[in-house]
């Protein structure tokens, strides 16, 4: 009986690996958003179809450990942002209209902020209805944007070769934060520093997240388009030239090789799953005693295993508390 129980635990752990964060990548050649396993890079097929996808972001539903809702994608051909079901990829229709949208991000209030390279503005829309709330700030040829740890908005300007900083509440200009030759994508890392793709230098550049001080090149990538830190804090960068998503050590910048192949990759994003679903170790739709037993059976050092829900490399009381806190149906 004990042997059977141990086998069952192993089977549950294998099944729950599907709960790991997945990677989503825009392909301008196939006019699709493609989905990949966020740990292995295994292709999971097209998630949805959209004409000339550029920027995209999952709607954030809650703050605790992160939960991703629906997917919002810019279409440069249709001059619209489209909304897709975050679970199925089903089209939910146009969300808002933007002249040549290139990137989007959700603010702390839940509103959507979209770069418009035609109007040279970042436009703001109600995050629930899509109603236009007017221009938020002006940027010459904006290519991408991200909200920083302080809540301020950082925007790449392709014309001025700068990352510009704006007050995240008012849109008031706070000046140039750093200089980057042809910046295309940007993100903040786990330590709060800023990382920016430079298509001219074929590098990802590293800047102090507080001061904007140049900390030098972080890694080299042929024609980088966008970047994101993954579930294990490694850096993933889309390379238009090589048609690959490349993986780099998030601490050192050491090249870890190709992660997956995508024809003309652009924007990429990791989907953050609900802690309730992550706590459903056996993926049966319920967080219950079987999940508690799975955590207990894998107690201790267990980097990368599904029972390590908070992904700190150790299965311990913090993981057990997450299971207890999300007791009941997985939503």
Coordinates of C-alpha atoms in Angstrom, one line a residue:
X1 CA 0.0 0.0 0.0
X2 CA 2.8 2.4 0.9
X3 CA 4.5 1.6 -2.4
X4 CA 1.3 2.4 -4.3
X5 CA 1.0 5.7 -2.3
X6 CA 4.5 6.7 -3.2
X7 CA 3.9 6.0 -6.9
X8 CA 0.7 8.0 -6.7
X9 CA 2.6 11.0 -5.3
X10 CA 5.1 10.8 -8.1
X11 CA 2.3 10.7 -10.7
X12 CA 0.7 13.7 -9.1
X13 CA 3.9 15.6 -9.2
X14 CA 4.4 14.8 -12.9
X15 CA 0.8 15.9 -13.7
X16 CA 1.2 19.2 -11.8
X17 CA 4.2 20.2 -13.9
X18 CA 1.7 21.5 -16.4
X19 CA 0.9 24.2 -13.8
X20 CA 4.3 25.9 -14.4
X21 CA 4.3 29.4 -15.8
X22 CA 4.0 29.3 -19.6
X23 CA 5.7 31.6 -22.1
X24 CA 3.7 33.5 -24.8
X25 CA 5.5 35.0 -27.8
X26 CA 4.2 37.2 -30.7
X27 CA 5.1 35.9 -34.1
X28 CA 4.7 38.6 -36.8
X29 CA 5.3 36.0 -39.6
X30 CA 2.6 33.6 -38.6
X31 CA 0.3 36.3 -37.2
X32 CA -0.1 34.4 -34.0
X33 CA 0.7 34.3 -30.3
X34 CA 2.5 31.1 -29.6
X35 CA 2.6 29.3 -26.3
X36 CA 5.5 27.4 -24.8
X37 CA 6.2 25.5 -21.6
X38 CA 7.9 28.0 -19.4
X39 CA 10.4 25.5 -18.0
X40 CA 11.2 23.3 -21.0
X41 CA 10.5 25.5 -24.0
X42 CA 8.3 22.8 -25.5
X43 CA 5.9 24.2 -28.0
X44 CA 2.2 24.0 -27.0
X45 CA 0.9 25.3 -30.3
X46 CA -0.7 28.6 -31.3
X47 CA -2.6 30.3 -28.4
X48 CA -4.5 32.7 -30.7
X49 CA -4.3 34.4 -34.1
X50 CA -4.0 38.2 -34.7
X51 CA -2.7 40.3 -37.6
X52 CA 0.8 41.7 -37.0
X53 CA 0.9 41.3 -33.2
X54 CA 3.3 43.7 -31.5
X55 CA 3.0 44.3 -27.8
X56 CA 0.9 42.3 -25.3
X57 CA 0.2 41.8 -21.7
X58 CA -1.9 39.7 -19.4
X59 CA -4.4 41.6 -17.3
X60 CA -3.3 41.4 -13.6
X61 CA -6.2 40.3 -11.4
X62 CA -4.6 40.3 -7.9
X63 CA -1.3 41.2 -6.4
X64 CA -0.5 38.2 -4.1
X65 CA 2.0 36.1 -5.9
X66 CA 0.4 37.3 -9.1
X67 CA -2.6 36.1 -11.1
X68 CA -3.0 36.5 -14.8
X69 CA -6.4 37.2 -16.4
X70 CA -7.2 37.8 -20.1
X71 CA -4.6 38.5 -22.7
X72 CA -4.5 41.9 -24.4
X73 CA -2.6 42.1 -27.8
X74 CA -1.7 45.1 -30.0
X75 CA -2.4 44.6 -33.7
X76 CA -0.4 47.1 -35.8
X77 CA -2.4 46.2 -39.0
X78 CA -5.8 46.9 -37.6
X79 CA -4.8 49.7 -35.3
X80 CA -6.5 48.0 -32.4
X81 CA -5.9 46.2 -29.1
X82 CA -7.7 42.9 -29.0
X83 CA -8.8 40.9 -25.9
X84 CA -8.5 37.2 -25.6
X85 CA -9.6 34.7 -23.0
X86 CA -6.6 34.1 -20.8
X87 CA -7.3 30.4 -20.4
X88 CA -8.6 29.4 -23.9
X89 CA -7.3 32.0 -26.2
X90 CA -10.8 32.6 -27.5
X91 CA -11.2 36.1 -29.1
X92 CA -13.3 38.5 -27.0
X93 CA -13.3 41.2 -29.7
X94 CA -11.5 44.6 -30.1
X95 CA -10.9 46.3 -26.8
X96 CA -9.8 49.8 -28.0
X97 CA -8.5 51.6 -31.1
X98 CA -4.9 53.0 -31.2
X99 CA -3.1 54.3 -34.2
X100 CA -0.2 51.9 -34.8
X101 CA 0.0 50.4 -31.3
X102 CA 3.5 49.0 -30.4
X103 CA 3.3 48.1 -26.7
X104 CA 1.0 48.1 -23.7
X105 CA 1.0 47.7 -19.9
X106 CA -1.5 47.7 -17.1
X107 CA -1.2 50.4 -14.4
X108 CA -1.8 50.0 -10.7
X109 CA -5.4 51.1 -11.1
X110 CA -6.1 48.4 -13.7
X111 CA -6.2 50.9 -16.7
X112 CA -4.5 50.0 -19.9
X113 CA -1.6 52.2 -21.3
X114 CA -0.7 51.8 -24.9
X115 CA 2.1 53.2 -27.0
X116 CA 1.0 54.8 -30.3
X117 CA 3.9 55.4 -32.7
X118 CA 1.7 57.4 -35.0
X119 CA 0.5 59.9 -32.5
X120 CA 3.8 59.9 -30.5
X121 CA 1.8 59.4 -27.3
X122 CA 1.0 56.9 -24.6
X123 CA -2.8 56.6 -24.5
X124 CA -4.8 55.6 -21.5
X125 CA -7.9 53.4 -21.5
X126 CA -10.3 52.2 -18.9
X127 CA -9.1 48.6 -18.0
X128 CA -12.7 47.2 -17.8
X129 CA -14.6 49.0 -20.6
X130 CA -11.9 50.1 -23.0
X131 CA -13.2 53.7 -22.9
X132 CA -10.6 56.2 -24.0
X133 CA -9.3 58.3 -21.1
X134 CA -7.1 60.5 -23.3
X135 CA -3.3 60.9 -23.8
X136 CA -1.2 60.2 -20.7
X137 CA 2.1 61.5 -22.0
X138 CA 4.0 62.4 -25.1
X139 CA 6.9 60.4 -26.4
X140 CA 8.7 60.6 -29.8
X141 CA 8.2 57.2 -31.5
X142 CA 7.4 55.1 -28.4
X143 CA 8.2 51.4 -28.8
X144 CA 7.6 49.8 -25.4
X145 CA 6.7 50.7 -21.8
X146 CA 6.7 49.3 -18.3
X147 CA 5.7 50.5 -14.9
X148 CA 8.7 50.4 -12.4
X149 CA 8.8 49.3 -8.8
X150 CA 8.1 52.9 -7.7
X151 CA 5.0 53.0 -9.8
X152 CA 6.5 55.4 -12.4
X153 CA 6.1 54.8 -16.1
X154 CA 9.2 54.1 -18.2
X155 CA 8.9 54.4 -22.0
X156 CA 11.3 53.6 -24.8
X157 CA 11.7 56.4 -27.4
X158 CA 13.0 55.1 -30.7
X159 CA 13.6 58.7 -32.0
X160 CA 15.5 60.1 -29.0
X161 CA 17.3 56.9 -28.2
X162 CA 16.3 57.3 -24.6
X163 CA 14.2 55.6 -21.9
X164 CA 12.0 58.4 -20.5
X165 CA 10.4 58.5 -17.1
X166 CA 6.9 59.8 -16.2
X167 CA 5.0 60.1 -13.0
X168 CA 2.8 57.0 -12.9
X169 CA -0.2 58.9 -11.6
X170 CA -0.1 62.2 -13.4
X171 CA 1.9 61.5 -16.6
X172 CA 4.2 64.4 -15.7
X173 CA 7.6 64.1 -17.4
X174 CA 10.5 63.3 -15.1
X175 CA 13.1 63.5 -17.9
X176 CA 15.4 61.0 -19.5
X177 CA 16.2 58.0 -17.3
X178 CA 19.0 56.5 -19.5
X179 CA 20.3 56.5 -23.1
X180 CA 20.0 53.4 -25.4
X181 CA 20.6 53.2 -29.1
X182 CA 17.3 52.2 -30.7
X183 CA 15.6 50.8 -27.6
X184 CA 12.9 48.2 -28.4
X185 CA 11.9 46.5 -25.2
X186 CA 12.5 46.9 -21.5
X187 CA 11.8 45.2 -18.2
X188 CA 12.7 45.5 -14.5
X189 CA 14.6 42.5 -13.0
X190 CA 14.0 40.7 -9.7
X191 CA 16.5 43.1 -7.9
X192 CA 14.8 46.2 -9.3
X193 CA 17.3 47.1 -12.0
X194 CA 16.3 48.0 -15.5
X195 CA 17.2 45.9 -18.6
X196 CA 16.7 47.4 -22.1
X197 CA 17.1 45.8 -25.6
X198 CA 19.2 47.8 -28.0
X199 CA 18.7 46.8 -31.6
X200 CA 21.6 48.9 -32.8
X201 CA 24.2 47.4 -30.4
X202 CA 22.7 43.9 -30.5
X203 CA 22.8 43.9 -26.7
X204 CA 20.7 43.9 -23.6
X205 CA 21.9 46.8 -21.5
X206 CA 21.8 47.0 -17.7
X207 CA 20.9 50.1 -15.7
X208 CA 20.5 50.8 -12.0
X209 CA 16.8 50.9 -11.4
X210 CA 17.0 53.8 -9.0
X211 CA 19.5 56.2 -10.6
X212 CA 19.6 55.1 -14.3
X213 CA 23.4 54.7 -14.0
X214 CA 24.8 52.5 -16.8
X215 CA 26.0 49.2 -15.5
X216 CA 27.2 47.9 -18.9
X217 CA 26.0 45.3 -21.4
X218 CA 24.3 42.3 -19.8
X219 CA 24.3 40.0 -22.8
X220 CA 24.6 39.9 -26.6
X221 CA 21.6 39.2 -28.8
X222 CA 21.3 39.6 -32.6
X223 CA 18.6 42.2 -33.1
X224 CA 16.8 41.9 -29.8
X225 CA 13.1 42.8 -29.8
X226 CA 11.8 42.2 -26.3
X227 CA 12.7 40.5 -23.0
X228 CA 11.2 39.1 -19.8
X229 CA 12.4 37.4 -16.7
X230 CA 11.0 33.9 -16.3
X231 CA 9.8 31.9 -13.3
X232 CA 13.3 30.9 -12.2
X233 CA 14.6 34.5 -12.6
X234 CA 16.5 33.8 -15.8
X235 CA 16.3 36.3 -18.7
X236 CA 14.5 35.5 -21.9
X237 CA 15.1 37.6 -25.0
X238 CA 13.5 37.4 -28.5
X239 CA 16.0 37.6 -31.3
X240 CA 14.5 38.6 -34.7
X241 CA 17.6 37.7 -36.6
X242 CA 18.0 34.1 -35.3
X243 CA 14.2 33.5 -35.0
X244 CA 14.8 32.3 -31.4
X245 CA 14.0 33.0 -27.8
X246 CA 17.3 32.9 -26.0
X247 CA 17.8 32.2 -22.4
X248 CA 20.5 33.9 -20.1
X249 CA 21.4 33.4 -16.5
X250 CA 19.5 36.1 -14.7
X251 CA 22.5 36.9 -12.4
X252 CA 25.5 36.7 -14.6
X253 CA 24.1 37.1 -18.2
X254 CA 25.8 33.9 -19.2
X255 CA 24.3 32.4 -22.4
X256 CA 22.2 29.3 -21.7
X257 CA 21.4 28.7 -25.4
X258 CA 18.1 28.8 -27.4
X259 CA 15.0 28.2 -25.4
X260 CA 12.5 27.9 -28.4
X261 CA 12.2 28.9 -32.0
X262 CA 9.7 31.5 -33.3
X263 CA 9.5 33.0 -36.8
X264 CA 10.1 36.8 -36.4
X265 CA 9.5 36.9 -32.6
X266 CA 8.5 40.1 -31.0
X267 CA 6.8 40.7 -27.6
X268 CA 7.0 38.0 -25.0
X269 CA 5.4 37.5 -21.7
X270 CA 5.2 34.9 -19.0
X271 CA 1.7 34.1 -17.7
X272 CA 1.5 34.3 -13.9
X273 CA -0.8 31.6 -12.6
X274 CA -3.1 31.7 -9.6
X275 CA -1.6 30.5 -6.3
X276 CA -4.8 28.5 -5.9
X277 CA -4.1 26.6 -9.1
X278 CA -0.4 26.2 -8.2
X279 CA -1.5 24.8 -4.9
X280 CA -3.6 22.2 -6.7
X281 CA -0.7 19.9 -6.9
X282 CA -2.5 17.0 -8.4
X283 CA -4.5 19.2 -10.9
X284 CA -7.9 17.8 -9.9
X285 CA -9.5 21.1 -9.5
X286 CA -9.5 21.1 -5.7
X287 CA -6.9 22.2 -3.2
X288 CA -7.4 19.6 -0.4
X289 CA -5.7 17.0 1.8
X290 CA -4.0 15.2 -1.2
X291 CA -2.1 18.4 -2.0
X292 CA -1.0 18.7 1.6
X293 CA 0.3 15.2 1.5
X294 CA 2.2 15.9 -1.7
X295 CA 3.9 18.9 -0.1
X296 CA 4.8 16.9 3.0
X297 CA 6.2 14.0 1.0
X298 CA 8.6 16.3 -0.8
X299 CA 9.6 18.3 2.3
X300 CA 13.1 19.9 2.1
X301 CA 15.3 20.9 -0.8
X302 CA 13.4 20.5 -4.0
X303 CA 14.3 23.2 -6.6
X304 CA 12.0 23.2 -9.6
X305 CA 9.5 20.7 -8.2
X306 CA 5.8 21.6 -8.3
X307 CA 5.4 21.3 -4.5
X308 CA 7.8 24.3 -4.2
X309 CA 4.9 26.7 -4.8
X310 CA 6.7 29.9 -3.9
X311 CA 9.7 28.7 -6.1
X312 CA 12.4 29.4 -3.4
X313 CA 14.1 26.0 -3.9
X314 CA 12.7 24.6 -0.7
X315 CA 9.4 22.8 0.1
X316 CA 8.6 24.1 3.6
X317 CA 6.0 25.7 5.8
X318 CA 5.5 28.6 3.4
X319 CA 4.3 26.2 0.7
X320 CA 2.1 24.4 3.1
X321 CA 0.5 27.7 4.1
X322 CA -0.2 28.6 0.5
X323 CA -2.1 25.3 0.2
X324 CA -4.1 26.0 3.3
X325 CA -4.8 29.6 2.3
X326 CA -6.3 28.4 -1.0
X327 CA -8.3 25.5 0.3
X328 CA -11.2 24.5 -1.8
X329 CA -12.0 24.7 -5.5
X330 CA -9.2 26.0 -7.8
X331 CA -10.4 29.1 -9.5

